[in-house]
Amino acid sequence: SLFTQVFGLSSVAQVVLGKGNTGQYLSINMAFGIGVTLGIYAAGGISGAHLNAAITITQWVLGNLSWTQLAAYIIGQFLGSFMAAATVFALYYEALHEYSEGNLTVSGPTATAMIFSTYPAPNVSLQGAFFTEFMATVMLILGVLVIHDEKNNAALKGAQPLLSGVLVLGIGLGMGLNTGYAINPSRDLPPRIFTAMAGWGMDVFTADHSWWWVPVAAPILGCLSGVLIYKVCIDFHNEPDHETENKKEEAGTETS
């Protein structure tokens, strides 16, 4: 999580603090994609790369994780994400103060809180923002399942992290306008807690009709729904594992 978030948050900082001279919206999407790719390569062997609390909770609901694993992964994600926010804050400390003239705000012309966490666009209702986060996470989990499903047409193992990064890039390119695509409670909540402690105050929780809970709840519901959609539309139509393996073995025998 730390690895992923440092890339992502620092790219937002560079675009905001550089006032558009050192990157555009596209560079933020690319940096998050790169961060996700490297995060999965880094943690894939240890945990299967649990970088997203929504996916971790979904795996637990499906019975693939124990209570202790659920707690360990989420605590790890939150600590990593919190540390990443602190790292980016330290990295851009002078630039932050120069840009905001020492006044760290959530809204206004020199707002800087959105460097660390997501906030909805001014023209989006809470319901619209919730639906955006929900649908973006449905797309995320469908993509993750498609890339990793061995029973289906899974990607080569070494390419899976890269494709997961491309998936996040794709979501950012198409579904980022309304909410800044959090699609992950671990990406959004720990940096928000950090900003509350680092000088932005409780505004980070009360802003935009107490928006903070949406990037926590919507991705979890989106993930659960996405898994259901995948099971109904794809998984149930694939053959059980053992039959596929038997066929592969028969094919192998015929080839030899």
PDB file of C-alpha atoms in Angstrom:
ATOM      1  CA  SER A   1       0.000   0.000   0.000  1.00  0.00           C
ATOM      2  CA  LEU A   2       2.819   2.391   0.859  1.00  0.00           C
ATOM      3  CA  PHE A   3       4.493   1.700  -2.486  1.00  0.00           C
ATOM      4  CA  THR A   4       1.271   2.176  -4.456  1.00  0.00           C
ATOM      5  CA  GLN A   5       0.139   5.288  -2.624  1.00  0.00           C
ATOM      6  CA  VAL A   6       3.454   7.162  -2.743  1.00  0.00           C
ATOM      7  CA  PHE A   7       3.322   7.038  -6.548  1.00  0.00           C
ATOM      8  CA  GLY A   8      -0.340   8.017  -6.683  1.00  0.00           C
ATOM      9  CA  LEU A   9      -0.461  10.766  -4.066  1.00  0.00           C
ATOM     10  CA  SER A  10       2.815  12.375  -5.122  1.00  0.00           C
ATOM     11  CA  SER A  11       1.516  12.621  -8.695  1.00  0.00           C
ATOM     12  CA  VAL A  12      -1.611  14.459  -7.470  1.00  0.00           C
ATOM     13  CA  ALA A  13       0.610  16.742  -5.383  1.00  0.00           C
ATOM     14  CA  GLN A  14       2.793  17.495  -8.395  1.00  0.00           C
ATOM     15  CA  VAL A  15      -0.194  18.359 -10.612  1.00  0.00           C
ATOM     16  CA  VAL A  16      -1.915  20.524  -7.966  1.00  0.00           C
ATOM     17  CA  LEU A  17       1.147  22.276  -6.557  1.00  0.00           C
ATOM     18  CA  GLY A  18       2.707  22.722  -9.986  1.00  0.00           C
ATOM     19  CA  LYS A  19      -0.525  24.448 -11.088  1.00  0.00           C
ATOM     20  CA  GLY A  20      -0.722  22.260 -14.183  1.00  0.00           C
ATOM     21  CA  ASN A  21       2.861  22.924 -15.327  1.00  0.00           C
ATOM     22  CA  THR A  22       4.261  19.613 -14.084  1.00  0.00           C
ATOM     23  CA  GLY A  23       1.574  17.173 -15.152  1.00  0.00           C
ATOM     24  CA  GLN A  24      -2.067  16.826 -16.113  1.00  0.00           C
ATOM     25  CA  TYR A  25      -4.977  14.606 -15.067  1.00  0.00           C
ATOM     26  CA  LEU A  26      -3.558  11.829 -17.274  1.00  0.00           C
ATOM     27  CA  SER A  27      -0.294  11.771 -15.322  1.00  0.00           C
ATOM     28  CA  ILE A  28      -2.241  11.097 -12.094  1.00  0.00           C
ATOM     29  CA  ASN A  29      -4.009   8.126 -13.707  1.00  0.00           C
ATOM     30  CA  MET A  30      -0.739   6.757 -15.033  1.00  0.00           C
ATOM     31  CA  ALA A  31       1.026   7.148 -11.679  1.00  0.00           C
ATOM     32  CA  PHE A  32      -1.742   5.262  -9.849  1.00  0.00           C
ATOM     33  CA  GLY A  33      -1.555   2.516 -12.510  1.00  0.00           C
ATOM     34  CA  ILE A  34       2.230   2.274 -12.096  1.00  0.00           C
ATOM     35  CA  GLY A  35       1.878   2.276  -8.299  1.00  0.00           C
ATOM     36  CA  VAL A  36      -0.682  -0.547  -8.381  1.00  0.00           C
ATOM     37  CA  THR A  37       1.500  -2.597 -10.741  1.00  0.00           C
ATOM     38  CA  LEU A  38       4.573  -2.254  -8.521  1.00  0.00           C
ATOM     39  CA  GLY A  39       2.533  -2.828  -5.358  1.00  0.00           C
ATOM     40  CA  ILE A  40       1.230  -6.128  -6.734  1.00  0.00           C
ATOM     41  CA  TYR A  41       4.692  -7.221  -7.878  1.00  0.00           C
ATOM     42  CA  ALA A  42       6.031  -6.349  -4.406  1.00  0.00           C
ATOM     43  CA  ALA A  43       3.317  -8.002  -2.292  1.00  0.00           C
ATOM     44  CA  GLY A  44       2.019 -10.694  -4.664  1.00  0.00           C
ATOM     45  CA  GLY A  45       4.206 -13.484  -3.283  1.00  0.00           C
ATOM     46  CA  ILE A  46       3.480 -12.648   0.352  1.00  0.00           C
ATOM     47  CA  SER A  47      -0.276 -12.059   0.460  1.00  0.00           C
ATOM     48  CA  GLY A  48      -1.484 -12.295  -3.115  1.00  0.00           C
ATOM     49  CA  ALA A  49      -1.206  -8.495  -2.984  1.00  0.00           C
ATOM     50  CA  HIS A  50      -4.060  -7.344  -0.797  1.00  0.00           C
ATOM     51  CA  LEU A  51      -3.926  -3.599  -1.471  1.00  0.00           C
ATOM     52  CA  ASN A  52      -7.661  -2.864  -1.343  1.00  0.00           C
ATOM     53  CA  ALA A  53      -9.823  -3.305   1.767  1.00  0.00           C
ATOM     54  CA  ALA A  54     -12.950  -3.761  -0.372  1.00  0.00           C
ATOM     55  CA  ILE A  55     -11.395  -6.757  -2.145  1.00  0.00           C
ATOM     56  CA  THR A  56     -10.028  -8.131   1.151  1.00  0.00           C
ATOM     57  CA  ILE A  57     -13.482  -7.895   2.799  1.00  0.00           C
ATOM     58  CA  THR A  58     -15.068  -9.567  -0.255  1.00  0.00           C
ATOM     59  CA  GLN A  59     -12.554 -12.428  -0.060  1.00  0.00           C
ATOM     60  CA  TRP A  60     -13.410 -12.826   3.628  1.00  0.00           C
ATOM     61  CA  VAL A  61     -17.167 -12.879   2.869  1.00  0.00           C
ATOM     62  CA  LEU A  62     -16.514 -15.584   0.254  1.00  0.00           C
ATOM     63  CA  GLY A  63     -14.726 -17.636   2.917  1.00  0.00           C
ATOM     64  CA  ASN A  64     -11.258 -17.357   1.372  1.00  0.00           C
ATOM     65  CA  LEU A  65      -9.777 -15.530   4.371  1.00  0.00           C
ATOM     66  CA  SER A  66      -9.940 -16.005   8.132  1.00  0.00           C
ATOM     67  CA  TRP A  67     -10.812 -13.244  10.615  1.00  0.00           C
ATOM     68  CA  THR A  68      -7.156 -12.886  11.578  1.00  0.00           C
ATOM     69  CA  GLN A  69      -6.014 -12.577   7.949  1.00  0.00           C
ATOM     70  CA  LEU A  70      -8.755 -10.009   7.305  1.00  0.00           C
ATOM     71  CA  ALA A  71      -7.616  -7.916  10.282  1.00  0.00           C
ATOM     72  CA  ALA A  72      -3.903  -8.267   9.442  1.00  0.00           C
ATOM     73  CA  TYR A  73      -4.328  -7.280   5.792  1.00  0.00           C
ATOM     74  CA  ILE A  74      -6.557  -4.282   6.506  1.00  0.00           C
ATOM     75  CA  ILE A  75      -4.303  -3.001   9.314  1.00  0.00           C
ATOM     76  CA  GLY A  76      -1.312  -3.426   6.963  1.00  0.00           C
ATOM     77  CA  GLN A  77      -3.091  -1.565   4.152  1.00  0.00           C
ATOM     78  CA  PHE A  78      -4.156   1.276   6.424  1.00  0.00           C
ATOM     79  CA  LEU A  79      -0.706   1.690   7.989  1.00  0.00           C
ATOM     80  CA  GLY A  80       0.975   1.650   4.563  1.00  0.00           C
ATOM     81  CA  SER A  81      -1.471   4.185   3.161  1.00  0.00           C
ATOM     82  CA  PHE A  82      -1.129   6.446   6.203  1.00  0.00           C
ATOM     83  CA  MET A  83       2.670   6.309   5.938  1.00  0.00           C
ATOM     84  CA  ALA A  84       2.460   7.118   2.220  1.00  0.00           C
ATOM     85  CA  ALA A  85       0.406  10.251   2.989  1.00  0.00           C
ATOM     86  CA  ALA A  86       3.007  11.277   5.587  1.00  0.00           C
ATOM     87  CA  THR A  87       5.812  10.631   3.078  1.00  0.00           C
ATOM     88  CA  VAL A  88       4.190  12.774   0.379  1.00  0.00           C
ATOM     89  CA  PHE A  89       3.439  15.492   2.958  1.00  0.00           C
ATOM     90  CA  ALA A  90       7.130  15.554   3.936  1.00  0.00           C
ATOM     91  CA  LEU A  91       8.259  15.416   0.309  1.00  0.00           C
ATOM     92  CA  TYR A  92       6.171  18.437  -0.687  1.00  0.00           C
ATOM     93  CA  TYR A  93       6.131  20.281   2.644  1.00  0.00           C
ATOM     94  CA  GLU A  94       7.645  23.530   1.314  1.00  0.00           C
ATOM     95  CA  ALA A  95       5.616  23.456  -1.896  1.00  0.00           C
ATOM     96  CA  LEU A  96       2.411  22.888   0.093  1.00  0.00           C
ATOM     97  CA  HIS A  97       3.057  25.878   2.313  1.00  0.00           C
ATOM     98  CA  GLU A  98       4.035  28.121  -0.571  1.00  0.00           C
ATOM     99  CA  TYR A  99       0.972  27.120  -2.604  1.00  0.00           C
ATOM    100  CA  SER A 100      -1.510  27.474   0.277  1.00  0.00           C
ATOM    101  CA  GLU A 101       0.323  30.388   1.966  1.00  0.00           C
ATOM    102  CA  GLY A 102       0.422  28.321   5.146  1.00  0.00           C
ATOM    103  CA  ASN A 103      -3.364  27.891   5.219  1.00  0.00           C
ATOM    104  CA  LEU A 104      -4.214  24.207   4.742  1.00  0.00           C
ATOM    105  CA  THR A 105      -7.807  24.056   3.494  1.00  0.00           C
ATOM    106  CA  VAL A 106     -10.262  21.498   2.141  1.00  0.00           C
ATOM    107  CA  SER A 107     -12.050  23.942  -0.191  1.00  0.00           C
ATOM    108  CA  GLY A 108     -11.350  27.308  -1.756  1.00  0.00           C
ATOM    109  CA  PRO A 109      -8.880  28.519  -4.412  1.00  0.00           C
ATOM    110  CA  THR A 110      -5.803  27.074  -2.686  1.00  0.00           C
ATOM    111  CA  ALA A 111      -7.366  23.848  -1.357  1.00  0.00           C
ATOM    112  CA  THR A 112      -4.839  21.063  -0.883  1.00  0.00           C
ATOM    113  CA  ALA A 113      -6.750  18.295   0.960  1.00  0.00           C
ATOM    114  CA  MET A 114      -7.662  16.647  -2.366  1.00  0.00           C
ATOM    115  CA  ILE A 115      -3.990  15.798  -2.864  1.00  0.00           C
ATOM    116  CA  PHE A 116      -4.398  13.106  -0.224  1.00  0.00           C
ATOM    117  CA  SER A 117      -8.018  11.920  -0.398  1.00  0.00           C
ATOM    118  CA  THR A 118     -10.922  12.107  -2.815  1.00  0.00           C
ATOM    119  CA  TYR A 119     -13.643  14.761  -2.774  1.00  0.00           C
ATOM    120  CA  PRO A 120     -16.623  14.851  -5.138  1.00  0.00           C
ATOM    121  CA  ALA A 121     -16.912  17.376  -7.964  1.00  0.00           C
ATOM    122  CA  PRO A 122     -19.032  20.410  -6.981  1.00  0.00           C
ATOM    123  CA  ASN A 123     -21.831  19.536  -9.432  1.00  0.00           C
ATOM    124  CA  VAL A 124     -22.292  15.919  -8.253  1.00  0.00           C
ATOM    125  CA  SER A 125     -24.953  14.880  -5.742  1.00  0.00           C
ATOM    126  CA  LEU A 126     -24.089  12.470  -2.919  1.00  0.00           C
ATOM    127  CA  GLN A 127     -26.233   9.782  -4.606  1.00  0.00           C
ATOM    128  CA  GLY A 128     -24.510  10.352  -7.946  1.00  0.00           C
ATOM    129  CA  ALA A 129     -21.103  10.191  -6.299  1.00  0.00           C
ATOM    130  CA  PHE A 130     -22.025   7.005  -4.436  1.00  0.00           C
ATOM    131  CA  PHE A 131     -23.212   5.385  -7.670  1.00  0.00           C
ATOM    132  CA  THR A 132     -19.985   6.427  -9.426  1.00  0.00           C
ATOM    133  CA  GLU A 133     -17.776   4.845  -6.755  1.00  0.00           C
ATOM    134  CA  PHE A 134     -20.008   1.760  -6.693  1.00  0.00           C
ATOM    135  CA  MET A 135     -19.863   1.234 -10.480  1.00  0.00           C
ATOM    136  CA  ALA A 136     -16.146   2.004 -10.751  1.00  0.00           C
ATOM    137  CA  THR A 137     -15.437  -0.668  -8.108  1.00  0.00           C
ATOM    138  CA  VAL A 138     -17.720  -3.160  -9.881  1.00  0.00           C
ATOM    139  CA  MET A 139     -15.544  -2.599 -12.970  1.00  0.00           C
ATOM    140  CA  LEU A 140     -12.391  -2.958 -10.863  1.00  0.00           C
ATOM    141  CA  ILE A 141     -13.337  -6.328  -9.366  1.00  0.00           C
ATOM    142  CA  LEU A 142     -14.654  -7.651 -12.693  1.00  0.00           C
ATOM    143  CA  GLY A 143     -11.332  -6.701 -14.275  1.00  0.00           C
ATOM    144  CA  VAL A 144      -9.329  -8.264 -11.438  1.00  0.00           C
ATOM    145  CA  LEU A 145     -11.330 -11.507 -11.704  1.00  0.00           C
ATOM    146  CA  VAL A 146     -10.980 -11.632 -15.500  1.00  0.00           C
ATOM    147  CA  ILE A 147      -7.206 -11.133 -15.248  1.00  0.00           C
ATOM    148  CA  HIS A 148      -6.736 -13.769 -12.528  1.00  0.00           C
ATOM    149  CA  ASP A 149      -9.392 -16.438 -13.200  1.00  0.00           C
ATOM    150  CA  GLU A 150      -7.496 -19.633 -14.043  1.00  0.00           C
ATOM    151  CA  LYS A 151     -10.712 -21.388 -15.120  1.00  0.00           C
ATOM    152  CA  ASN A 152     -11.345 -18.711 -17.696  1.00  0.00           C
ATOM    153  CA  ASN A 153      -8.884 -16.980 -20.011  1.00  0.00           C
ATOM    154  CA  ALA A 154      -6.488 -15.746 -17.303  1.00  0.00           C
ATOM    155  CA  ALA A 155      -3.498 -13.583 -18.141  1.00  0.00           C
ATOM    156  CA  LEU A 156       0.010 -15.000 -17.804  1.00  0.00           C
ATOM    157  CA  LYS A 157       1.097 -14.863 -14.172  1.00  0.00           C
ATOM    158  CA  GLY A 158       3.955 -12.421 -14.728  1.00  0.00           C
ATOM    159  CA  ALA A 159       1.695 -10.049 -16.667  1.00  0.00           C
ATOM    160  CA  GLN A 160      -1.131  -9.955 -14.097  1.00  0.00           C
ATOM    161  CA  PRO A 161       0.253  -7.055 -12.013  1.00  0.00           C
ATOM    162  CA  LEU A 162       0.871  -4.978 -15.132  1.00  0.00           C
ATOM    163  CA  LEU A 163      -2.648  -5.600 -16.423  1.00  0.00           C
ATOM    164  CA  SER A 164      -4.101  -4.739 -13.008  1.00  0.00           C
ATOM    165  CA  GLY A 165      -2.273  -1.423 -13.225  1.00  0.00           C
ATOM    166  CA  VAL A 166      -3.659  -0.867 -16.727  1.00  0.00           C
ATOM    167  CA  LEU A 167      -7.131  -1.665 -15.343  1.00  0.00           C
ATOM    168  CA  VAL A 168      -6.785   1.073 -12.700  1.00  0.00           C
ATOM    169  CA  LEU A 169      -5.513   3.443 -15.405  1.00  0.00           C
ATOM    170  CA  GLY A 170      -8.590   2.634 -17.508  1.00  0.00           C
ATOM    171  CA  ILE A 171     -10.964   3.305 -14.623  1.00  0.00           C
ATOM    172  CA  GLY A 172      -9.247   6.643 -13.985  1.00  0.00           C
ATOM    173  CA  LEU A 173      -9.433   7.586 -17.653  1.00  0.00           C
ATOM    174  CA  GLY A 174     -13.170   6.956 -17.873  1.00  0.00           C
ATOM    175  CA  MET A 175     -14.709   7.160 -14.403  1.00  0.00           C
ATOM    176  CA  GLY A 176     -12.689   9.720 -12.483  1.00  0.00           C
ATOM    177  CA  LEU A 177     -14.587  12.936 -13.159  1.00  0.00           C
ATOM    178  CA  ASN A 178     -17.297  12.721 -10.481  1.00  0.00           C
ATOM    179  CA  THR A 179     -15.323  11.528  -7.483  1.00  0.00           C
ATOM    180  CA  GLY A 180     -11.646  11.086  -8.336  1.00  0.00           C
ATOM    181  CA  TYR A 181     -12.154   7.282  -8.278  1.00  0.00           C
ATOM    182  CA  ALA A 182     -11.186   6.152  -4.779  1.00  0.00           C
ATOM    183  CA  ILE A 183     -12.412   2.560  -5.487  1.00  0.00           C
ATOM    184  CA  ASN A 184     -10.566   1.514  -2.356  1.00  0.00           C
ATOM    185  CA  PRO A 185     -11.244   2.343   1.338  1.00  0.00           C
ATOM    186  CA  SER A 186      -7.523   1.808   2.103  1.00  0.00           C
ATOM    187  CA  ARG A 187      -6.577   4.393  -0.485  1.00  0.00           C
ATOM    188  CA  ASP A 188      -8.946   7.040   0.860  1.00  0.00           C
ATOM    189  CA  LEU A 189      -9.529   6.804   4.606  1.00  0.00           C
ATOM    190  CA  PRO A 190      -5.981   6.589   6.080  1.00  0.00           C
ATOM    191  CA  PRO A 191      -4.712   9.676   4.173  1.00  0.00           C
ATOM    192  CA  ARG A 192      -7.901  11.483   5.266  1.00  0.00           C
ATOM    193  CA  ILE A 193      -7.112  10.653   8.893  1.00  0.00           C
ATOM    194  CA  PHE A 194      -3.557  11.874   8.285  1.00  0.00           C
ATOM    195  CA  THR A 195      -4.776  15.207   6.847  1.00  0.00           C
ATOM    196  CA  ALA A 196      -7.104  15.684   9.840  1.00  0.00           C
ATOM    197  CA  MET A 197      -4.045  15.310  12.097  1.00  0.00           C
ATOM    198  CA  ALA A 198      -1.571  17.250   9.936  1.00  0.00           C
ATOM    199  CA  GLY A 199      -3.333  20.605   9.870  1.00  0.00           C
ATOM    200  CA  TRP A 200      -6.457  20.379   7.702  1.00  0.00           C
ATOM    201  CA  GLY A 201      -8.655  19.630  10.718  1.00  0.00           C
ATOM    202  CA  MET A 202     -12.051  17.926  10.892  1.00  0.00           C
ATOM    203  CA  ASP A 203     -13.187  19.648   7.682  1.00  0.00           C
ATOM    204  CA  VAL A 204     -11.824  16.609   5.846  1.00  0.00           C
ATOM    205  CA  PHE A 205     -14.677  14.574   7.406  1.00  0.00           C
ATOM    206  CA  THR A 206     -17.481  17.132   7.337  1.00  0.00           C
ATOM    207  CA  ALA A 207     -16.858  18.585   3.844  1.00  0.00           C
ATOM    208  CA  ASP A 208     -19.328  17.859   1.028  1.00  0.00           C
ATOM    209  CA  HIS A 209     -22.129  16.581   3.308  1.00  0.00           C
ATOM    210  CA  SER A 210     -19.735  14.308   5.260  1.00  0.00           C
ATOM    211  CA  TRP A 211     -18.568  12.654   2.054  1.00  0.00           C
ATOM    212  CA  TRP A 212     -15.834  10.591   3.755  1.00  0.00           C
ATOM    213  CA  TRP A 213     -17.933   7.428   4.282  1.00  0.00           C
ATOM    214  CA  VAL A 214     -18.837   7.087   0.570  1.00  0.00           C
ATOM    215  CA  PRO A 215     -15.367   5.964  -0.623  1.00  0.00           C
ATOM    216  CA  VAL A 216     -15.429   3.442   2.242  1.00  0.00           C
ATOM    217  CA  ALA A 217     -18.928   1.967   1.815  1.00  0.00           C
ATOM    218  CA  ALA A 218     -19.489   2.206  -1.966  1.00  0.00           C
ATOM    219  CA  PRO A 219     -16.347   0.228  -2.959  1.00  0.00           C
ATOM    220  CA  ILE A 220     -17.194  -2.574  -0.498  1.00  0.00           C
ATOM    221  CA  LEU A 221     -20.745  -2.893  -1.897  1.00  0.00           C
ATOM    222  CA  GLY A 222     -19.393  -2.544  -5.452  1.00  0.00           C
ATOM    223  CA  CYS A 223     -16.894  -5.344  -4.890  1.00  0.00           C
ATOM    224  CA  LEU A 224     -19.507  -7.723  -3.484  1.00  0.00           C
ATOM    225  CA  SER A 225     -21.889  -6.938  -6.367  1.00  0.00           C
ATOM    226  CA  GLY A 226     -19.106  -7.320  -8.931  1.00  0.00           C
ATOM    227  CA  VAL A 227     -18.249 -10.791  -7.657  1.00  0.00           C
ATOM    228  CA  LEU A 228     -21.925 -11.771  -7.850  1.00  0.00           C
ATOM    229  CA  ILE A 229     -22.163 -10.469 -11.435  1.00  0.00           C
ATOM    230  CA  TYR A 230     -18.981 -12.360 -12.370  1.00  0.00           C
ATOM    231  CA  LYS A 231     -20.246 -15.600 -10.844  1.00  0.00           C
ATOM    232  CA  VAL A 232     -23.623 -15.348 -12.591  1.00  0.00           C
ATOM    233  CA  CYS A 233     -22.361 -14.190 -15.996  1.00  0.00           C
ATOM    234  CA  ILE A 234     -19.014 -15.985 -16.353  1.00  0.00           C
ATOM    235  CA  ASP A 235     -18.002 -18.325 -13.533  1.00  0.00           C
ATOM    236  CA  PHE A 236     -21.097 -20.538 -13.512  1.00  0.00           C
ATOM    237  CA  HIS A 237     -20.743 -21.058 -17.278  1.00  0.00           C
ATOM    238  CA  ASN A 238     -17.206 -22.365 -17.017  1.00  0.00           C
ATOM    239  CA  GLU A 239     -16.575 -26.054 -16.456  1.00  0.00           C
ATOM    240  CA  PRO A 240     -15.567 -27.257 -12.995  1.00  0.00           C
ATOM    241  CA  ASP A 241     -11.820 -27.395 -12.513  1.00  0.00           C
ATOM    242  CA  HIS A 242     -11.373 -31.159 -12.509  1.00  0.00           C
ATOM    243  CA  GLU A 243     -13.140 -31.602 -15.869  1.00  0.00           C
ATOM    244  CA  THR A 244     -10.959 -28.965 -17.446  1.00  0.00           C
ATOM    245  CA  GLU A 245      -7.860 -30.610 -16.004  1.00  0.00           C
ATOM    246  CA  ASN A 246      -8.952 -34.035 -17.319  1.00  0.00           C
ATOM    247  CA  LYS A 247      -9.417 -32.546 -20.785  1.00  0.00           C
ATOM    248  CA  LYS A 248      -6.019 -30.858 -20.578  1.00  0.00           C
ATOM    249  CA  GLU A 249      -4.443 -34.158 -19.564  1.00  0.00           C
ATOM    250  CA  GLU A 250      -6.208 -35.971 -22.434  1.00  0.00           C
ATOM    251  CA  ALA A 251      -5.048 -33.249 -24.843  1.00  0.00           C
ATOM    252  CA  GLY A 252      -1.522 -33.602 -23.465  1.00  0.00           C
ATOM    253  CA  THR A 253      -1.611 -37.388 -23.940  1.00  0.00           C
ATOM    254  CA  GLU A 254      -2.876 -37.010 -27.506  1.00  0.00           C
ATOM    255  CA  THR A 255      -0.149 -34.492 -28.290  1.00  0.00           C
ATOM    256  CA  SER A 256       2.555 -36.805 -26.948  1.00  0.00           C
TER     257      SER A 256
END
